[in-house]
Short mmCIF file of N, CA, C and O and ligand atoms in Angstrom, two decimals:
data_model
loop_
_atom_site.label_atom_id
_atom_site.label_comp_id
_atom_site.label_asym_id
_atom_site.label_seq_id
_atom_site.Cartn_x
_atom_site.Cartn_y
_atom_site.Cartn_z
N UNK H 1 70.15 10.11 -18.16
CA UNK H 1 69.78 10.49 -16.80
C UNK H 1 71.04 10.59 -15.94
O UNK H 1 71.97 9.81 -16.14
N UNK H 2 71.07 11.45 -15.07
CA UNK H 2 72.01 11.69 -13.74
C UNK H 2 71.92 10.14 -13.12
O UNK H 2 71.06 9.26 -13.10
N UNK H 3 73.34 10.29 -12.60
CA UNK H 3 73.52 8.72 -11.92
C UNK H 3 73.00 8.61 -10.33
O UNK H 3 73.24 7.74 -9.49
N UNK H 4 72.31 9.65 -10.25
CA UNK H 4 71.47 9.99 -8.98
C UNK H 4 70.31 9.38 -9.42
O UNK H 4 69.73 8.53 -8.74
N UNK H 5 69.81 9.88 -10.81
CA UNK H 5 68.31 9.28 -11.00
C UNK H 5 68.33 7.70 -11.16
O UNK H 5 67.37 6.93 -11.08
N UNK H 6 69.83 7.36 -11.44
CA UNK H 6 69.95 5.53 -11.67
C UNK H 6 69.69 5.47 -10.50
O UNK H 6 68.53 5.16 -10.23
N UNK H 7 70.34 5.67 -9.72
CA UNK H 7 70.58 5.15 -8.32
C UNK H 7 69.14 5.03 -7.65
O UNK H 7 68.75 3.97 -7.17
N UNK H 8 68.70 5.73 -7.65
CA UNK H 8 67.32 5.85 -7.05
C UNK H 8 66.36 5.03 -7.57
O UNK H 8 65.24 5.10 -7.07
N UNK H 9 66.58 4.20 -8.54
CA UNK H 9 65.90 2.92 -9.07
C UNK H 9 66.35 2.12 -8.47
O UNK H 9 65.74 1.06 -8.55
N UNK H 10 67.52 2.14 -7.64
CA UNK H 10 67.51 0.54 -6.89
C UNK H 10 66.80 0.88 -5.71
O UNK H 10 66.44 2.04 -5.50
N UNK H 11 66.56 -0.02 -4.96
CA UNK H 11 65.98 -0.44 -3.59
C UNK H 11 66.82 -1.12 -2.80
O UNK H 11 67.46 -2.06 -3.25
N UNK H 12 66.95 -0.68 -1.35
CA UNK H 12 67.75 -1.17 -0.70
C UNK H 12 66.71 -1.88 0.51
O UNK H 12 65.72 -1.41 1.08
N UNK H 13 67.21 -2.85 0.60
CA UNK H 13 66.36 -3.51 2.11
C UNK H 13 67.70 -3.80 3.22
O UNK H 13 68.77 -4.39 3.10
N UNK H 14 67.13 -3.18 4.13
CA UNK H 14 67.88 -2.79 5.32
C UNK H 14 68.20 -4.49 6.06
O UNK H 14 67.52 -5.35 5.48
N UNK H 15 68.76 -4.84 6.75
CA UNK H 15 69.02 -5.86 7.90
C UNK H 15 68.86 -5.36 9.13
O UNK H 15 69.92 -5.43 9.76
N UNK H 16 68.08 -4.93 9.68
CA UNK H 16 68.48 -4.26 10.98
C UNK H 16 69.27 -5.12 12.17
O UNK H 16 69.01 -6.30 12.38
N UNK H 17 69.98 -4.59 12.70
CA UNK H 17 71.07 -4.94 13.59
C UNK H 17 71.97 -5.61 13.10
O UNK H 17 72.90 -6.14 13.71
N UNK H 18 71.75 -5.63 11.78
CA UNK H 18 73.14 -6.60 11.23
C UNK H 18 73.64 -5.97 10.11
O UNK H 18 73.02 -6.00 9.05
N UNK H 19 74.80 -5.35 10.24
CA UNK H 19 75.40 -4.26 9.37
C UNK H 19 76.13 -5.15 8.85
O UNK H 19 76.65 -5.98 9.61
N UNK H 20 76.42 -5.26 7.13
CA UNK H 20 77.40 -6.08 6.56
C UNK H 20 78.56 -5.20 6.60
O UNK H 20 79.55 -5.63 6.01
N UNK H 21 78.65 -4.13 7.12
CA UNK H 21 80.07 -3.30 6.99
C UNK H 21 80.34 -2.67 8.55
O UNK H 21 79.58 -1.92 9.17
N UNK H 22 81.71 -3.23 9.03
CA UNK H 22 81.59 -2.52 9.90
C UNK H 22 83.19 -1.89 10.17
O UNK H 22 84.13 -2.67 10.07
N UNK H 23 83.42 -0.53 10.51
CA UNK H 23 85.05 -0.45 10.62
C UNK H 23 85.67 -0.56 12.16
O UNK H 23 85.01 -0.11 13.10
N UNK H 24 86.66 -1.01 12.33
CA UNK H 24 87.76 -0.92 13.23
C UNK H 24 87.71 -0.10 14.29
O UNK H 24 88.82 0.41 14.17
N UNK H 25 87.20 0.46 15.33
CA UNK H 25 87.48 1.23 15.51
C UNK H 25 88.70 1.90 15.76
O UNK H 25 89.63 1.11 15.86
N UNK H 26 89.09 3.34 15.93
CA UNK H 26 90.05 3.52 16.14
C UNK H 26 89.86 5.42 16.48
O UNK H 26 88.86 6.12 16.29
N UNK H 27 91.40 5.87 17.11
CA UNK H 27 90.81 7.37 17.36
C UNK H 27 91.35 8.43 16.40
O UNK H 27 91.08 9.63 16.40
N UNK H 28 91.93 7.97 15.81
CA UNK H 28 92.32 8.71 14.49
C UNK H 28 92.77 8.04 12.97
O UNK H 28 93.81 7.45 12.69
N UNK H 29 91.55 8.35 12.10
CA UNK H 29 91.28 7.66 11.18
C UNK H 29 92.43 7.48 10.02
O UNK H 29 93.23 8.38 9.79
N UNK H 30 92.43 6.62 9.53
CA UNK H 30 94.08 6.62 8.47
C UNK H 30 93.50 7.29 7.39
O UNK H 30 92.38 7.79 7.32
N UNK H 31 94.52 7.25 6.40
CA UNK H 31 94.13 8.25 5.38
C UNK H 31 93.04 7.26 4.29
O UNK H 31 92.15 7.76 3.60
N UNK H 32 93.38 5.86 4.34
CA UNK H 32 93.01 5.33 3.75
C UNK H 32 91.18 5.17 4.21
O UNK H 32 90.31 5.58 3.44
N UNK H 33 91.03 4.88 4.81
CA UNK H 33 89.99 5.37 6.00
C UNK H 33 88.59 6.68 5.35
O UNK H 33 87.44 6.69 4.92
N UNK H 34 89.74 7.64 5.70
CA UNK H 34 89.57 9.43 5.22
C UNK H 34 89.11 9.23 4.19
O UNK H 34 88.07 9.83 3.95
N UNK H 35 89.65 8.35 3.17
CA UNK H 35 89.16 8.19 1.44
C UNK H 35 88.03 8.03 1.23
O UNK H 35 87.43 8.63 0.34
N UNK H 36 87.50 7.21 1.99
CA UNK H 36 86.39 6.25 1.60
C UNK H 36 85.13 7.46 2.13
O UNK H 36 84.02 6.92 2.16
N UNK H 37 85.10 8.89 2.54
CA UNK H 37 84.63 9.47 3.06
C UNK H 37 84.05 10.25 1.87
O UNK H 37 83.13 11.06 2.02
N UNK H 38 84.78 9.91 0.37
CA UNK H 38 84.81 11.08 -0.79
C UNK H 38 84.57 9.88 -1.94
O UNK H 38 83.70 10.16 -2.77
N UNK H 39 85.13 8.78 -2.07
CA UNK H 39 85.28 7.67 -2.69
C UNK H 39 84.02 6.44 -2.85
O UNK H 39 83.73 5.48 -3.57
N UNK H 40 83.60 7.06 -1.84
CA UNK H 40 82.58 5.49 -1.73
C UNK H 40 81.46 6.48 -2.46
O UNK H 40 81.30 7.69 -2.33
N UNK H 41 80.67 5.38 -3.35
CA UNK H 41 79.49 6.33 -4.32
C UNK H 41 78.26 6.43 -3.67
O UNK H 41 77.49 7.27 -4.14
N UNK H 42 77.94 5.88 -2.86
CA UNK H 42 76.95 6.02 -2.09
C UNK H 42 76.94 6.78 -1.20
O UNK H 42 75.95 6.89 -0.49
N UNK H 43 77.99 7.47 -1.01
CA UNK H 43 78.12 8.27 0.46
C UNK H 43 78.22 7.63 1.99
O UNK H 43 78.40 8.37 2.96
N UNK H 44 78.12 6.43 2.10
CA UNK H 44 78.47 5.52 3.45
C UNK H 44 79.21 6.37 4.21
O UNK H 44 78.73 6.72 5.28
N UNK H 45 80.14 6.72 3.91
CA UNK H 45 81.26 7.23 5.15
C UNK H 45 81.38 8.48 5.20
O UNK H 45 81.52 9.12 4.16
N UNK H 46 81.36 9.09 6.44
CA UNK H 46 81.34 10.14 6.71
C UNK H 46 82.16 10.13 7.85
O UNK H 46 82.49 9.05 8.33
N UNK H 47 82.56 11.22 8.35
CA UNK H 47 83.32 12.05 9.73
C UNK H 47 82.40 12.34 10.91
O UNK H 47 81.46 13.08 10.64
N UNK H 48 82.50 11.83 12.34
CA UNK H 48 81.61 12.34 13.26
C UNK H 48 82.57 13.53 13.84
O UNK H 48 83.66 13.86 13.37
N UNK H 49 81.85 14.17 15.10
CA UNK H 49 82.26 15.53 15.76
C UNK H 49 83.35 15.13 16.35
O UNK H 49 84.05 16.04 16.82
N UNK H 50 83.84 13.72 16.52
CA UNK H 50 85.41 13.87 16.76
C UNK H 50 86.55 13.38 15.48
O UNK H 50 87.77 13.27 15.48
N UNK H 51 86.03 13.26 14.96
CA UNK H 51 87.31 13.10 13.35
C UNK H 51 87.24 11.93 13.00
O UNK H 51 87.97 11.52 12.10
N UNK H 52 86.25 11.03 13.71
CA UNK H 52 86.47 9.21 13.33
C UNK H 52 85.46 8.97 11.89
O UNK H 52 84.47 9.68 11.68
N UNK H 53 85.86 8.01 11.07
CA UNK H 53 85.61 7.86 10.37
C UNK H 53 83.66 6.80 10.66
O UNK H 53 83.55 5.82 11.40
N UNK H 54 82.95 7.19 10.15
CA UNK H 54 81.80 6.09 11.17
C UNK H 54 80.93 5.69 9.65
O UNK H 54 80.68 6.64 8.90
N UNK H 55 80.56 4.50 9.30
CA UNK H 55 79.64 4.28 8.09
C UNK H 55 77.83 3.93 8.66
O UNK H 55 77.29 3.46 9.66
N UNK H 56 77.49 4.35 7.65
CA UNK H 56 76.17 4.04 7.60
C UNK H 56 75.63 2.98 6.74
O UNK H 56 74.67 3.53 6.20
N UNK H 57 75.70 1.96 6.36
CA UNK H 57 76.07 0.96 5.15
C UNK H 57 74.71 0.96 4.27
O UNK H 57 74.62 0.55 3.12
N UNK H 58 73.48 1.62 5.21
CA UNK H 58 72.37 1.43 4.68
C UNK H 58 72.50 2.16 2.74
O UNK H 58 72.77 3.35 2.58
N UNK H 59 72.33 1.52 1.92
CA UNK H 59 72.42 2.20 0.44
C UNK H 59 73.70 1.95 -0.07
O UNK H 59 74.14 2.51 -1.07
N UNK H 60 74.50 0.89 0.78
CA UNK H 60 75.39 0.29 0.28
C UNK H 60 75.29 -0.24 -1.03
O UNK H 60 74.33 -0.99 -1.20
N UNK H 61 76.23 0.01 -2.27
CA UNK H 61 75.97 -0.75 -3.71
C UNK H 61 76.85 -2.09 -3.83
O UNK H 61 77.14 -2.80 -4.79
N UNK H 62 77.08 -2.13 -2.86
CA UNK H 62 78.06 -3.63 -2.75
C UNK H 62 79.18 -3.40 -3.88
O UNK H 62 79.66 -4.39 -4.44
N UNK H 63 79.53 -2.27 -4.18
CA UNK H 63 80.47 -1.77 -5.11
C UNK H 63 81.75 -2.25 -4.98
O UNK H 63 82.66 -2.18 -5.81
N UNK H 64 81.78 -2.88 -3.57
CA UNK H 64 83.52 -3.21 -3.30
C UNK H 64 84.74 -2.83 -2.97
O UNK H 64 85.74 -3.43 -2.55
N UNK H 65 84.37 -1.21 -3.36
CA UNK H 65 85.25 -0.47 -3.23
C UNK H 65 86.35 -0.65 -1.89
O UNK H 65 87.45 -1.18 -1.84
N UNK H 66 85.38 0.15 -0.68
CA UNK H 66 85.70 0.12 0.39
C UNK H 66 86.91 -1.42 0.93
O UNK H 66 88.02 -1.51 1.46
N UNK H 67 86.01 -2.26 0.45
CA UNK H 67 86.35 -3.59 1.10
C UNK H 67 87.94 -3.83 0.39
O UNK H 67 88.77 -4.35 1.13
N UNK H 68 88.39 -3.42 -1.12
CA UNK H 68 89.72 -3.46 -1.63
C UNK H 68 90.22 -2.77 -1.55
O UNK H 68 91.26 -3.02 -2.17
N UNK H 69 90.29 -1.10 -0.82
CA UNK H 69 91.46 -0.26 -0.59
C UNK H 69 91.93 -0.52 0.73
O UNK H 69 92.92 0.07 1.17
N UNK H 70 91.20 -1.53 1.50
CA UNK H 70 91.17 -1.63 2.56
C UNK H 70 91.54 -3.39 3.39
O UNK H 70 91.59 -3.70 4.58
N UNK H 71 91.76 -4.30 2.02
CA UNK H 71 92.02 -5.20 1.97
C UNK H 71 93.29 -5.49 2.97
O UNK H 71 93.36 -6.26 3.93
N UNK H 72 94.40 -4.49 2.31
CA UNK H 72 95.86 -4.88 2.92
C UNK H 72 95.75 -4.29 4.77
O UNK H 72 96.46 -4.80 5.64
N UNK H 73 94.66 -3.05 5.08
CA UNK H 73 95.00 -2.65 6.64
C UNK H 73 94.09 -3.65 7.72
O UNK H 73 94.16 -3.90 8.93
N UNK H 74 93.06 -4.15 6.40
CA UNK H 74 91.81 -5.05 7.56
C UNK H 74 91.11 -3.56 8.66
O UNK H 74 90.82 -3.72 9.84
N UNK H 75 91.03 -2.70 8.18
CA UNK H 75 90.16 -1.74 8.40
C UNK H 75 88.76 -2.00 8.85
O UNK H 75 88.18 -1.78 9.91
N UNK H 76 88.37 -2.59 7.64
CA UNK H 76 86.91 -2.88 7.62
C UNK H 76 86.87 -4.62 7.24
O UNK H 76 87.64 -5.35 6.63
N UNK H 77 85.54 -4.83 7.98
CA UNK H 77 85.32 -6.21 8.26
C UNK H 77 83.65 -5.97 7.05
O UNK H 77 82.69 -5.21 7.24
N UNK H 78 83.85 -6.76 6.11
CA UNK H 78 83.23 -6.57 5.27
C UNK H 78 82.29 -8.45 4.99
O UNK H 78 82.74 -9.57 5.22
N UNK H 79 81.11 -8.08 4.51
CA UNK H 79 80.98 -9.19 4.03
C UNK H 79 79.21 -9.10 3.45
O UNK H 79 78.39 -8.34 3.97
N UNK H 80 78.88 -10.10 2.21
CA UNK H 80 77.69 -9.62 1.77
C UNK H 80 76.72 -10.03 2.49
O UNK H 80 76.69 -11.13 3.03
N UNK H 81 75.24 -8.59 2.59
CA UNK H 81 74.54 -8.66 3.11
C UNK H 81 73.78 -10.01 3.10
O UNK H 81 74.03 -10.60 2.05
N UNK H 82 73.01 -10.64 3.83
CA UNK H 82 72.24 -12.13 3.77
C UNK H 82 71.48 -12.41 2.47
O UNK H 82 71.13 -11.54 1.67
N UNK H 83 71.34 -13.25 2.40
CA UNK H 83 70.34 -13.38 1.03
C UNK H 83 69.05 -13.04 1.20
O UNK H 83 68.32 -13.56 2.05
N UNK H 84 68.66 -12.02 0.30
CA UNK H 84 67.08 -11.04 0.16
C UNK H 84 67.34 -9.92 0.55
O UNK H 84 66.59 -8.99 0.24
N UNK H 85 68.77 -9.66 1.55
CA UNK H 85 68.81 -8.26 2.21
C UNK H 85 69.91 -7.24 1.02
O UNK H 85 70.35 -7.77 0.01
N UNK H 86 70.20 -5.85 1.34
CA UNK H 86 71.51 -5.42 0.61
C UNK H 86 70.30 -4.33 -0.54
O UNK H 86 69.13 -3.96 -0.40
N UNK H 87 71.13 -4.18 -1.41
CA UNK H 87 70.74 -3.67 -2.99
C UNK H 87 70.46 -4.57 -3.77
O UNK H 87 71.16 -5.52 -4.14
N UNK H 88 68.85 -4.16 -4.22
CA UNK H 88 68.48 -4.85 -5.32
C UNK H 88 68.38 -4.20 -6.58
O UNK H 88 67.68 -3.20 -6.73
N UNK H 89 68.87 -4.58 -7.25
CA UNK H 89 69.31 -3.59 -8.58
C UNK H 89 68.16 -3.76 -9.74
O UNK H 89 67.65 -4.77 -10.24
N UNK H 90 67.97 -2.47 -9.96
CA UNK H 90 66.80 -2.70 -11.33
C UNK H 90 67.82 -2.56 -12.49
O UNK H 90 68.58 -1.60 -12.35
N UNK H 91 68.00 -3.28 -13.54
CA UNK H 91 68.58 -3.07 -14.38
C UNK H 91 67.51 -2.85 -15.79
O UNK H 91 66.46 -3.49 -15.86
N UNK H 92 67.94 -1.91 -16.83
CA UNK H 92 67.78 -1.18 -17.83
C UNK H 92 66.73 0.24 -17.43
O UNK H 92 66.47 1.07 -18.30
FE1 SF4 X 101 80.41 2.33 -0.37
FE2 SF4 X 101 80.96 0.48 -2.19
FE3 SF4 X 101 81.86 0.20 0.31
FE4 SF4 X 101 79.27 -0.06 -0.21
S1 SF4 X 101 80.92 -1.41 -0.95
S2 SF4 X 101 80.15 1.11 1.47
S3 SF4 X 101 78.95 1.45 -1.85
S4 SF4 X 101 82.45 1.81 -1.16
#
């Protein structure tokens, strides 16, 4: 199966108002930033109508990614969703 059809076997339960990911703001996004726009597998990050980098964390895979290219700028303020909330993973 397509790793779209995996994906869509997990379930995500939302936190509302409490985003485990949140970035920096800032008015022009670093490159490292820019990455995570193409890089992150879930699609989280995207570009708004002025060039800033803005996430949506909802369908976050807690993959990590984000949180270690981003380790050395402190970009993003990262941390795991509460217990029961986040991706729940069906495995096989
Ligand atoms: Fe995307 Fe992984 Fe970061 Fe979640 S942890 S936002 S899936 S790169």
């Amino acid at each position: 199966a397509k790793v779209e059809e995996k994906l869509f076997q997990n379930r995500y339960l939302v936190d509302a108002g409490r985003p485990h990911i949140q970035i920096r703001p800032h008015e022009i996004p670093s490159k490292i930033l820019l990455s995570l726009t193409y890089t992150c597998p879930a699609g989280c990050y995207s570009r708004n109508d002025r060039g800033q980098v803005e996430i949506a964390a909802d369908g976050c895979l807690e993959c990590g990614t984000c949180r270690i290219v981003t380790a050395e700028t402190g970009e993003i303020q990262w941390e795991y969703p509460r217990g029961g909330y986040g991706v729940l993973y069906k495995f096989g």
